Coordinates of C-alpha atoms and ligand atoms in Angstrom, one line a residue:
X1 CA 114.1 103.0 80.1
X2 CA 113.3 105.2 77.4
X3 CA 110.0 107.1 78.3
X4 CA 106.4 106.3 76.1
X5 CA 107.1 109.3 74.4
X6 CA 110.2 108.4 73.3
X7 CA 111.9 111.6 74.6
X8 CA 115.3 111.6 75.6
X9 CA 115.1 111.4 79.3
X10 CA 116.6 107.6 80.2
X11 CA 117.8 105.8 82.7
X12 CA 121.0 105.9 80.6
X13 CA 121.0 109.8 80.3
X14 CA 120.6 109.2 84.3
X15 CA 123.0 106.4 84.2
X16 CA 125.7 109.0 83.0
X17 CA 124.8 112.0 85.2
X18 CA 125.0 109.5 88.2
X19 CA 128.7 108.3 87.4
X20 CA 129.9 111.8 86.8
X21 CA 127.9 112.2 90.2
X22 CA 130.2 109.4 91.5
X23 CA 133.2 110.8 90.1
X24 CA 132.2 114.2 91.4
X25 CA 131.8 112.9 94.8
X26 CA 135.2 110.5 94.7
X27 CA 136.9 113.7 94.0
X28 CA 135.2 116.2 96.1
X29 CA 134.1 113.8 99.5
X30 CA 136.6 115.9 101.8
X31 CA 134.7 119.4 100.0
X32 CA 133.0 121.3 102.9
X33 CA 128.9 121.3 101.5
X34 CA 128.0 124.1 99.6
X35 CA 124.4 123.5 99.2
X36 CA 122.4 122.9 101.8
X37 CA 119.1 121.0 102.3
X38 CA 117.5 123.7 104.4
X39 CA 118.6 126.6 106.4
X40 CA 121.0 125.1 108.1
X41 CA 123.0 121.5 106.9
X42 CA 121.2 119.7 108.8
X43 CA 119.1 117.5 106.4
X44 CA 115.7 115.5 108.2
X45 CA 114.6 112.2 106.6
X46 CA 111.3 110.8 107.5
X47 CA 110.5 107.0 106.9
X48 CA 107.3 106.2 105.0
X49 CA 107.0 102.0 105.6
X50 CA 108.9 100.9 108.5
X51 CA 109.3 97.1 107.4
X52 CA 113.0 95.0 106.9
X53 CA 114.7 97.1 104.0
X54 CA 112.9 100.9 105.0
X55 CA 114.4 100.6 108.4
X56 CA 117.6 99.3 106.3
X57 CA 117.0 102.2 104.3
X58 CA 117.1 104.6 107.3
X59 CA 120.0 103.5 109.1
X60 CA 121.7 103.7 105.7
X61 CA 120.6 107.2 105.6
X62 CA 122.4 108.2 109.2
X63 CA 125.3 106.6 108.0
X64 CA 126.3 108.6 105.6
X65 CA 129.0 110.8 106.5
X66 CA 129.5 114.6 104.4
X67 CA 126.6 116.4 107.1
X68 CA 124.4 116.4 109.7
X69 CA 121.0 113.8 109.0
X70 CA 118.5 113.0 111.5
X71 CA 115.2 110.7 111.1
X72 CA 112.2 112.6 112.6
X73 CA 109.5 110.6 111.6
X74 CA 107.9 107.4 110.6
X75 CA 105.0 106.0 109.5
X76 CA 104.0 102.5 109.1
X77 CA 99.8 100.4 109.0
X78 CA 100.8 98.3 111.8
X79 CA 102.3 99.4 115.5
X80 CA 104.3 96.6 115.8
X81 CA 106.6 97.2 113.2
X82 CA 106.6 101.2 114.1
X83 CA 107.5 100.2 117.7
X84 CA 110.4 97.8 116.4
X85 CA 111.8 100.2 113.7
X86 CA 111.8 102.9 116.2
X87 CA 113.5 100.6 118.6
X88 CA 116.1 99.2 116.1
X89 CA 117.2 102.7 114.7
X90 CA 117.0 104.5 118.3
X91 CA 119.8 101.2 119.7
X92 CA 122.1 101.7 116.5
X93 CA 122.0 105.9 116.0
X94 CA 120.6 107.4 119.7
X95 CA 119.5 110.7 119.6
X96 CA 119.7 110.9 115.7
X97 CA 116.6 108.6 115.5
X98 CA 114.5 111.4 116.9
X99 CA 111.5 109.7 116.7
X100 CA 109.3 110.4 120.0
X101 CA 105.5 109.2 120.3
X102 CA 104.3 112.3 118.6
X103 CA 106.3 111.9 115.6
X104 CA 105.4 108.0 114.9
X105 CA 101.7 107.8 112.7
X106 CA 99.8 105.0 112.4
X107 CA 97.6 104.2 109.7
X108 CA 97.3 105.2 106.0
X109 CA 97.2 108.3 106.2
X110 CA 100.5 108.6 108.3
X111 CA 102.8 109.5 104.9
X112 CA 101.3 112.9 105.2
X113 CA 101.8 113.3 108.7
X114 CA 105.4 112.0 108.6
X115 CA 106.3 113.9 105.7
X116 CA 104.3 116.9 107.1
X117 CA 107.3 117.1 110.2
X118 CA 110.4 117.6 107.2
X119 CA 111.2 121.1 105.8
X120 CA 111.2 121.8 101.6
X121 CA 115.0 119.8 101.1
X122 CA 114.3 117.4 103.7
X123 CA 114.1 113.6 102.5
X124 CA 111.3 111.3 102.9
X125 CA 111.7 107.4 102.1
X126 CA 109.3 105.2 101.1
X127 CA 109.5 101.9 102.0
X128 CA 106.1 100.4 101.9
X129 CA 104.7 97.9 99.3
X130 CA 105.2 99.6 95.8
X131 CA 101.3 100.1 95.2
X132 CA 101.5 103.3 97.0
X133 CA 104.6 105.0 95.6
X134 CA 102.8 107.5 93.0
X135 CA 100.8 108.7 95.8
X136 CA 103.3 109.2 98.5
X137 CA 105.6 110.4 95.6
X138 CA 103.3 113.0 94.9
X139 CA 102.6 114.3 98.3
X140 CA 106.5 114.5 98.5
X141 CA 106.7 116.5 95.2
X142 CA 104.1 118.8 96.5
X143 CA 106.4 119.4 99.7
X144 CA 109.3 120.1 98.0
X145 CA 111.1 116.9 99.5
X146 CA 114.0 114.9 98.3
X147 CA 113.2 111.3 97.7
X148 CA 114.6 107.7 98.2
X149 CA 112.1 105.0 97.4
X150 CA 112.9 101.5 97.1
X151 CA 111.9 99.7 93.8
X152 CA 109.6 98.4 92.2
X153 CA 108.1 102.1 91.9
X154 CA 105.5 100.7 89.9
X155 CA 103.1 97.8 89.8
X156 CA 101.4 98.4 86.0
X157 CA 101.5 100.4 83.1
X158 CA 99.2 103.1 84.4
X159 CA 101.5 103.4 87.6
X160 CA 104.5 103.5 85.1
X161 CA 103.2 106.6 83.5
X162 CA 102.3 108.2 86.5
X163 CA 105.6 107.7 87.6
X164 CA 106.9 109.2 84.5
X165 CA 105.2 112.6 85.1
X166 CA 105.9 112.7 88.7
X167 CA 109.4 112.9 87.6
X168 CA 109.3 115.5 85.6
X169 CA 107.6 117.1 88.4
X170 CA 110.7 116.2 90.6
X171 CA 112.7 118.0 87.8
X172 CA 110.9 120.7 87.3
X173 CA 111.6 121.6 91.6
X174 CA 114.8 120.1 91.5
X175 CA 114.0 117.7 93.3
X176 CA 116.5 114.6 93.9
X177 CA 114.9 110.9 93.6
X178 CA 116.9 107.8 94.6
X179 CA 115.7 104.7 93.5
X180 CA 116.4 101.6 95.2
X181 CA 118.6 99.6 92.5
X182 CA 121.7 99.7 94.7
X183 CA 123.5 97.9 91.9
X184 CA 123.9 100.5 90.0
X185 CA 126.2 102.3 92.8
X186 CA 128.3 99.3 93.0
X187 CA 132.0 100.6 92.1
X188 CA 133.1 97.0 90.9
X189 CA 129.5 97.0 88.3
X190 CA 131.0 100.2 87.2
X191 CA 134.7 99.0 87.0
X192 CA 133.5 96.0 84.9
X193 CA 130.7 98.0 82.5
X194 CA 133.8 100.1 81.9
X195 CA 135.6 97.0 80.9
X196 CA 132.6 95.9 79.1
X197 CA 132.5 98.8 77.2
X198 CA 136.3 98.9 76.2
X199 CA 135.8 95.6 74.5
X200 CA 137.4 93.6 77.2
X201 CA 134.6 90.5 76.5
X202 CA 134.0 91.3 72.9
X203 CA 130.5 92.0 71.9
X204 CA 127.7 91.0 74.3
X205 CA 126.2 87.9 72.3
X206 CA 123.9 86.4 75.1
X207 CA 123.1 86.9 78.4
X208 CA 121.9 84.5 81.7
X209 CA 120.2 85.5 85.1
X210 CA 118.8 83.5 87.5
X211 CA 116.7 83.7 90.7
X212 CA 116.2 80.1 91.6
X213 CA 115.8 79.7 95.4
X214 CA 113.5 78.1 97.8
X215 CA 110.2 80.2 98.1
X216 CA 108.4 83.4 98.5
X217 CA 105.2 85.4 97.2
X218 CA 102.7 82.9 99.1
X219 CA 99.6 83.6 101.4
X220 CA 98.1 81.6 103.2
X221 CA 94.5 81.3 104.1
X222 CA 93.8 85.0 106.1
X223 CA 93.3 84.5 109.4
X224 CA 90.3 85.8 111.4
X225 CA 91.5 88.8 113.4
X226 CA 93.3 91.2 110.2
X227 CA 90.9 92.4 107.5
X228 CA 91.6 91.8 104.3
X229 CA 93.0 95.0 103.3
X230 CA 96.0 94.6 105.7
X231 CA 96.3 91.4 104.9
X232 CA 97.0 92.1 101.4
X233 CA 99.3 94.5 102.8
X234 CA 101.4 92.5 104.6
X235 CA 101.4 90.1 102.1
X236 CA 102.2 92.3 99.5
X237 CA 104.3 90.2 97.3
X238 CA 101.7 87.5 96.3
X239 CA 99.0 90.1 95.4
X240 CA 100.0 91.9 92.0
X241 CA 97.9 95.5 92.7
X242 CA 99.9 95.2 95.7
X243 CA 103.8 94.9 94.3
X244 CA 103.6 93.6 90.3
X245 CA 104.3 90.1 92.1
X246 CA 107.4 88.3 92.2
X247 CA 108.1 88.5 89.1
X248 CA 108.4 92.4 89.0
X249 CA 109.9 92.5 92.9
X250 CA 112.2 90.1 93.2
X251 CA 113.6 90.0 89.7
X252 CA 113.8 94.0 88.6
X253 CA 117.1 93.9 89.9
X254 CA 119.3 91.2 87.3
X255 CA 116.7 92.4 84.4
X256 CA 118.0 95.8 85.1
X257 CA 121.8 94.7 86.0
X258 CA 121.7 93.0 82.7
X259 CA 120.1 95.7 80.3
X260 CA 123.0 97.9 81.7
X261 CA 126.0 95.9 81.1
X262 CA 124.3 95.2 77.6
X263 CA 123.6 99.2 77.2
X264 CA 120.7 98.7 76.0
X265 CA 116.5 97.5 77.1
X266 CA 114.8 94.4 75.5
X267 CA 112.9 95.1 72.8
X268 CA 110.6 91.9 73.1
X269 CA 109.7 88.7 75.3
X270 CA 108.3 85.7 75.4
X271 CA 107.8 83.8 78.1
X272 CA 106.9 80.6 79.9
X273 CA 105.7 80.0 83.7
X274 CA 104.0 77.4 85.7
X275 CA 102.0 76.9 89.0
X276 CA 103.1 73.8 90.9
X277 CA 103.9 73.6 94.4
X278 CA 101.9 76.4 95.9
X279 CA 99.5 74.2 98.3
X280 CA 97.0 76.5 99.4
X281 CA 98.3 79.7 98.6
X282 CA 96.4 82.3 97.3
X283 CA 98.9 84.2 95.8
X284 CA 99.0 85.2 91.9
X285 CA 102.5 84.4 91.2
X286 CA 104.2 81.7 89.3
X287 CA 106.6 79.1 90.9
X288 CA 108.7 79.3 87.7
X289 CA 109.6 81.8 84.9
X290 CA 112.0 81.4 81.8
X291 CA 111.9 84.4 79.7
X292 CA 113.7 85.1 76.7
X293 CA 114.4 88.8 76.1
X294 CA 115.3 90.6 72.8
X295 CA 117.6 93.6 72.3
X296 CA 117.4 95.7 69.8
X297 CA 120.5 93.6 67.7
X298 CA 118.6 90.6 68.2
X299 CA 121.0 88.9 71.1
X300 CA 119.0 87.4 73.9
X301 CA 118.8 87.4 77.6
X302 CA 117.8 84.2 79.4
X303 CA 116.4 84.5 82.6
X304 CA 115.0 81.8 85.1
X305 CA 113.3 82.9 87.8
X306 CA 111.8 79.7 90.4
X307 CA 110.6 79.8 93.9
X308 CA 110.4 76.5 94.8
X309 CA 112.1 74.1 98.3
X310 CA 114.5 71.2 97.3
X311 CA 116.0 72.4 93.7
X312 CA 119.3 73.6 92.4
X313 CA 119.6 77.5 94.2
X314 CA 121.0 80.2 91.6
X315 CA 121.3 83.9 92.2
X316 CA 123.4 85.3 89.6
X317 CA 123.7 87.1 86.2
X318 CA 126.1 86.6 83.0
X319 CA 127.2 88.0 80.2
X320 CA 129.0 86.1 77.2
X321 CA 130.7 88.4 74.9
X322 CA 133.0 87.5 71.4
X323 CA 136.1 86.8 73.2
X324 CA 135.2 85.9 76.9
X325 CA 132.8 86.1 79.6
X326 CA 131.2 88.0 82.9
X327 CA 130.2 87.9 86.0
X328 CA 127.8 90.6 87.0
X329 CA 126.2 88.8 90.0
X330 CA 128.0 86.2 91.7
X331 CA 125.1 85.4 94.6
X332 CA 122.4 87.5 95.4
X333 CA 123.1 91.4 94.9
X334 CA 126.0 92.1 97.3
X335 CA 128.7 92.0 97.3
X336 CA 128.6 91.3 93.7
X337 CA 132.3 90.1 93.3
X338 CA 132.3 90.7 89.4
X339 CA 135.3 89.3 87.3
X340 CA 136.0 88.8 83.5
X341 CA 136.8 85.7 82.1
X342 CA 138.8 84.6 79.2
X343 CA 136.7 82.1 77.8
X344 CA 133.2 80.9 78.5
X345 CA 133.2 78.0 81.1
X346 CA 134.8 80.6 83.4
X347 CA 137.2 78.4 85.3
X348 CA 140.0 79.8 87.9
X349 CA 142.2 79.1 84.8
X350 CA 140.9 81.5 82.8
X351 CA 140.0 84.2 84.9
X352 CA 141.0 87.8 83.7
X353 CA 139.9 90.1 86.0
X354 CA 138.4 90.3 89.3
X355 CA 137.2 93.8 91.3
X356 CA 139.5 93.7 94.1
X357 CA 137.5 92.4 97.6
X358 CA 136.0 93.6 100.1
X359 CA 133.6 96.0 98.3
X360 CA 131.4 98.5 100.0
X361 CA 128.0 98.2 100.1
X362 CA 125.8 99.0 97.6
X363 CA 123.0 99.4 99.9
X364 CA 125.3 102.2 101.9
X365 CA 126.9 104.0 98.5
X366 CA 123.6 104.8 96.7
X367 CA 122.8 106.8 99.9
X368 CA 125.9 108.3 99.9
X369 CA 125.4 109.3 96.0
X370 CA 122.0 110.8 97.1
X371 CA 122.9 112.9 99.8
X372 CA 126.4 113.9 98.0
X373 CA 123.8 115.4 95.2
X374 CA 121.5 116.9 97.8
X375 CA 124.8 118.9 99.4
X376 CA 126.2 119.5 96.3
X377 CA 122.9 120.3 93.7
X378 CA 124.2 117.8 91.8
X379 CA 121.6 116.3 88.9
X380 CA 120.0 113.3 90.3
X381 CA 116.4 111.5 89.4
X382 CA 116.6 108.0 89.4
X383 CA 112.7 107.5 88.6
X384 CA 113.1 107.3 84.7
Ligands
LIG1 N1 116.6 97.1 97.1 C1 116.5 95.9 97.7 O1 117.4 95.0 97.6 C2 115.3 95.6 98.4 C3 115.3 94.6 99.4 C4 114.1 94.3 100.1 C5 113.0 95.0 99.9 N2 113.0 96.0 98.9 C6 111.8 96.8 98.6 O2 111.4 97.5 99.7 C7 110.0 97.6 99.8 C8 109.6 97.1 101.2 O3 110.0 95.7 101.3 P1 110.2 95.1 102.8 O4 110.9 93.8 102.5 O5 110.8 96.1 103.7 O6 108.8 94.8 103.2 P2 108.2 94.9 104.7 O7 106.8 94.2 104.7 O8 109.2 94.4 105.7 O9 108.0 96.4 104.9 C9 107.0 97.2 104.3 C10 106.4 98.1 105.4 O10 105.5 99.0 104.8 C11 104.3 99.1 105.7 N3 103.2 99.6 104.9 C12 102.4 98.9 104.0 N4 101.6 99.8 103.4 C13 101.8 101.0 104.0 C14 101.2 102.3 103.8 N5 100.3 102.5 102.9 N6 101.7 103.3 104.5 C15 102.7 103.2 105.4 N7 103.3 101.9 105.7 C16 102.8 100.9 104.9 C17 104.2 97.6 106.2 O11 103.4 97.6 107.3 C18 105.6 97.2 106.4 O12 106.0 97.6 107.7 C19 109.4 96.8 98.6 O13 109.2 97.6 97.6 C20 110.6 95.9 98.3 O14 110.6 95.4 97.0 C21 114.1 96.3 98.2

């Protein structure tokens, strides 16, 4: 995205440090680390939310395999989830989830206690609803910590600003921040961009994305024995302070996926959404979205976004160039099983290309990208 200020820095400037970070690391992965997170090559990671994708995020984390990484900390708002993270990651990596009592904080003020246990170099990850990234960011920049935080990293246009100077701060201490789009690791997404890009579909004339499934982003009525703080908390996609809503969470990813294939971000939208289905939800989302986005040469992007039981399910995106088509999403974000097409009802016939499968994990690689440009002081700051 191109920053307010219309400065240079991008996610395309990012976009083309990170594949010559890829290439670098293709080339280099058997390369003994020169650069070292700390002292030693050991590098620490401490985990900041402790829900379904942070402890993902963590185990993705001690998977990767150029160096020494150990998770010494966590910190979650609820003790359940602490206990079964802890639990989860201490079954799968033993000893490398050193996570005793002492180091597990509870409560809101357990990102600085967490991120208090890691060395300047270490990594922290955040992991909790994105309302609170700018402030655990900040904490982290202050520390001199490496960063992975899942998306959204913002929730509004003050929080996108903030953002935006927080990552200049990263810069300025060379600081490396991951950012949770794991398509944008994907080696068959870069495979078929580089197809896209040496004409293989033509020009880009429209594009389609869709996230049409069954539900998600409700709230019930609160029940009697959480406040309603936590509650928000927990329920942190149906409350827009909380995440930006469905509409930001859920759908970042194919607006994103799609801008990128197209190499370029919409210039203007107009859209239209309704409220049907949501019984007594108090949730501010929609149950559907269609929004037409403009790019700068006046092609569209059509995407459809519904959470509602008993309809047609689509997860995918689509491009439709001058001589053929794409697949850039087949269903849901992994494995994304991209292909080219020679015409535009894509049938088997006329299939072109396909990125050969199985493909690696996108969710595994964009770790392996971050701590390949930890080791290796490699430029890498996906917050822009
Ligand atoms: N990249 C992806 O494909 C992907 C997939 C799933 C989720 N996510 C993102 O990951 C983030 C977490 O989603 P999730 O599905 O794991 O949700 P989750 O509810 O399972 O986990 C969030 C955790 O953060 C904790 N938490 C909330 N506020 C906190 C605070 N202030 N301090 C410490 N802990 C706090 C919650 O108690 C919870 O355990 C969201 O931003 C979501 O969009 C990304």
């Amino acid at each position: 995205m191109t920053r307010p200020d219309g400065s240079a820095s991008s996610r395309r400037t990012f976009l083309k440090r990170s594949s010559q970070a890829v290439a670098v690391s293709a080339l280099a992965s058997s390369a003994i680390p020169r650069v070292h997170a700390a002292e030693n090559n050991l590098i620490q990671i401490a985990l900041i939310g402790a829900g379904g994708r942070g402890s993902g995020a963590a185990a993705n984390a001690l998977s990767v395999k150029n160096g020494p990484i150990k998770l010494v900390a966590l910190a979650d708002v609820f003790e359940r989830k602490l206990a079964n993270s802890a639990a989860s990651l201490k079954k799968q990596f033993g000893d490398r989830a050193d996570v005793p009592p002492e180091r597990i904080f509870l409560g809101f003020d357990g990102y600085k206690k967490a991120m208090d246990c890691l060395r300047p170099g270490d990594v922290a990850i955040f992991a909790t609803p994105p309302a609170f990234r700018w402030v655990h960011f900040a904490y982290a920049i202050e520390k001199g910590l490496h960063v992975f935080m899942e998306k959204p990293i913002t929730v509004d246009g003050p929080t996108t600003k903030k953002l935006f100077e927080l990552a200049d701060k990263a810069d300025k201490k060379n600081l490396k921040v991951g950012v949770g789009l794991m398509v944008r690791h994907c080696r068959g997404r870069h495979e078929l961009l580089k197809r896209i890009r040496d004409g293989q579909i033509g020009e880009i004339i429209s594009m389609r994305a869709y996230r049409m499934g069954s539900g998600g982003g409700t709230a019930g009525p609160k029940p009697d024995n959480i406040t309603e703080l936590l509650y928000q908390v927990q329920r942190f996609h149906a409350f827009l302070w909380a995440s930006g809503g469905v509409y930001s969470d859920y759908y970042i990813h194919q607006i994103d996926e799609c801008s990128w294939m197209k190499g370029a971000w919409p210039v203007r939208a107009q859209a239209v959404g309704g409220r049907h289905y949501r019984g007594n939800s108090l949730d501010q989302n929609f149950d559907t979205y269609s929004v037409e986005y403009m790019f700068p040469d006046g092609t569209r992007l059509y995407y459809y976004g519904r959470q509602m039981p008993g309809c047609h399910n689509e997860f995918a995106s689509y491009a439709h160039g001058s001589k053929g088509s794409a697949v850039i999403s087949t269903s849901g974000h992994a494995p994304g099983r991209v292909r080219i097409y020679k015409d535009h009802n894509m049938s088997a016939d006329s299939l072109a290309w396909a990125y050969p499968q199985p493909e690696q994990s996108p969710y595994q690689l964009e770790w392996d990208d971050l701590i390949e440009a930890i080791r290796k002081d490699l430029p890498y700051n996906e917050a822009r």
